[in-house]
Tab-separated table of C-alpha atoms in Angstrom:
chain	number	residue	atom	x	y	z
A	529	MET	CA	0.000	0.000	0.000
A	530	LYS	CA	1.406	3.374	-1.024
A	531	ILE	CA	0.801	6.326	1.309
A	532	LYS	CA	0.402	9.725	-0.336
A	533	ARG	CA	1.795	12.764	1.469
A	534	ASP	CA	-0.808	15.498	1.449
A	535	THR	CA	-0.075	19.202	1.145
A	536	PHE	CA	-0.655	19.758	4.856
A	537	ASN	CA	2.173	17.377	5.818
A	538	VAL	CA	4.554	18.864	3.255
A	539	ASP	CA	3.808	22.366	4.583
A	540	ILE	CA	4.498	21.256	8.154
A	541	ILE	CA	7.796	19.655	7.155
A	542	ALA	CA	8.844	22.819	5.278
A	543	GLU	CA	7.998	24.988	8.283
A	544	VAL	CA	9.956	22.740	10.670
A	545	GLU	CA	12.984	22.807	8.352
A	546	LYS	CA	12.748	26.609	8.130
A	547	GLN	CA	12.674	26.860	11.926
A	548	LEU	CA	15.645	24.506	12.254
A	549	GLU	CA	17.610	26.692	9.851
A	550	LEU	CA	16.896	29.685	12.082
A	551	ASP	CA	18.207	27.745	15.093
A	552	PHE	CA	21.696	27.435	13.570
A	553	ALA	CA	23.986	30.480	13.469
A	554	SER	CA	25.504	28.845	10.401
A	555	GLY	CA	25.154	25.572	8.632
A	556	TRP	CA	24.631	23.725	5.384
A	557	LYS	CA	21.647	23.466	3.065
A	558	LEU	CA	21.369	20.524	0.671
A	559	VAL	CA	18.975	20.658	-2.287
A	560	ARG	CA	18.229	17.660	-4.499
A	561	GLN	CA	17.822	19.143	-7.972
A	562	ALA	CA	15.131	16.795	-9.328
A	563	ASP	CA	12.452	17.681	-6.771
A	564	ASN	CA	13.940	20.486	-4.640
A	565	LEU	CA	13.935	18.257	-1.572
A	566	THR	CA	15.836	20.337	0.984
A	567	ARG	CA	17.723	19.258	4.100
A	568	ILE	CA	19.691	21.426	6.497
A	569	SER	CA	22.260	20.653	9.152
A	570	GLU	CA	24.755	22.462	11.273
A	571	HIS	CA	27.685	20.305	10.106
A	572	VAL	CA	28.523	17.917	7.260
A	573	MET	CA	31.165	15.279	6.691
A	574	TRP	CA	32.131	13.026	3.840
A	575	ILE	CA	32.457	9.303	4.497
A	576	GLU	CA	34.237	6.550	2.658
A	577	PHE	CA	33.365	2.863	2.708
A	578	ASN	CA	35.330	-0.366	2.362
A	579	GLU	CA	34.577	-2.776	-0.487
A	580	ASP	CA	32.197	-4.701	1.789
A	581	GLY	CA	30.180	-1.549	2.586
A	582	THR	CA	31.555	-1.023	6.094
A	583	PHE	CA	32.849	2.342	7.290
A	584	LYS	CA	36.417	3.113	6.226
A	585	ALA	CA	37.138	6.808	6.940
A	586	LYS	CA	35.636	10.250	7.439
A	587	HIS	CA	36.808	13.328	5.541
A	588	ALA	CA	36.332	17.088	5.614
A	589	GLU	CA	36.256	17.379	1.794
A	590	PRO	CA	34.090	15.794	-0.894
A	591	ALA	CA	35.534	13.434	-3.508
A	592	VAL	CA	34.289	10.885	-5.996
A	593	GLY	CA	33.510	7.667	-4.122
A	594	ARG	CA	32.522	9.425	-0.886
A	595	SER	CA	29.078	9.928	0.602
A	596	LEU	CA	27.724	13.076	2.274
A	597	ILE	CA	26.298	12.747	5.783
A	598	MET	CA	24.559	15.622	7.535
A	599	SER	CA	24.556	16.151	11.322
A	600	PRO	CA	23.781	14.930	13.873
A	601	PHE	CA	26.395	12.229	13.370
A	602	ASN	CA	24.639	9.264	14.960
A	603	GLN	CA	21.881	6.832	13.981
A	604	PHE	CA	19.522	9.828	13.619
A	605	PHE	CA	21.538	11.686	10.946
A	606	THR	CA	19.592	14.210	8.857
A	607	TRP	CA	20.546	12.814	5.436
A	608	ARG	CA	23.072	10.594	3.712
A	609	THR	CA	23.637	10.485	-0.016
A	610	THR	CA	24.795	7.564	-2.074
A	611	LEU	CA	28.370	7.723	-3.377
A	612	ILE	CA	29.491	10.726	-5.403
A	613	THR	CA	30.008	9.848	-9.054
A	614	VAL	CA	30.759	13.361	-10.389
A	615	LEU	CA	32.051	16.383	-8.501
A	616	HIS	CA	31.120	19.461	-10.573
A	617	GLU	CA	32.195	22.223	-8.196
A	618	ALA	CA	33.729	22.379	-4.727
A	619	THR	CA	34.370	25.751	-3.122
A	620	GLU	CA	34.344	26.769	0.523
A	621	ASP	CA	30.666	27.793	0.314
A	622	ARG	CA	29.177	25.641	-2.462
A	623	ILE	CA	29.465	22.062	-3.647
A	624	LYS	CA	27.656	20.641	-6.667
A	625	PHE	CA	27.794	16.906	-7.206
A	626	ASP	CA	26.023	13.891	-8.675
A	627	THR	CA	25.488	10.533	-7.037
A	628	GLY	CA	24.273	7.302	-8.576
A	629	ASN	CA	20.716	8.473	-7.850
A	630	SER	CA	20.572	12.268	-7.894
A	631	GLU	CA	22.114	15.685	-8.499
A	632	TYR	CA	22.724	17.869	-5.442
A	633	GLU	CA	23.784	21.366	-4.505
A	634	LEU	CA	25.164	21.951	-1.008
A	635	THR	CA	25.541	25.560	0.116
A	636	LYS	CA	26.825	27.120	3.304
A	637	TYR	CA	24.801	29.821	4.995
A	638	GLU	CA	25.368	32.297	7.808
A	639	ARG	CA	22.497	33.782	9.744
A	640	PRO	CA	22.683	37.606	9.607
């Protein structure tokens, strides 16, 4: 059985995400290009896996073969992407990349 998300639920989720963004003095905003799905977090890290899919290492920078994970860094993480297949742009404030599933743009923000 497929459950359809109604507009009310989507509006609530958007409002909660907006409020969370206001709670951080600075942070990161991830947008999936296909549907504008947006996730925010205070911190991000890039993780690498062994051949068997187990954790290998964490990194401060993106690279092909790494996955983005958004804080908090525990079993309740905000979002994790599949592995990066193409890294289009990587600056201090903006990262554009593709994974096996999607295209993403990650931008840094500072609350005024």
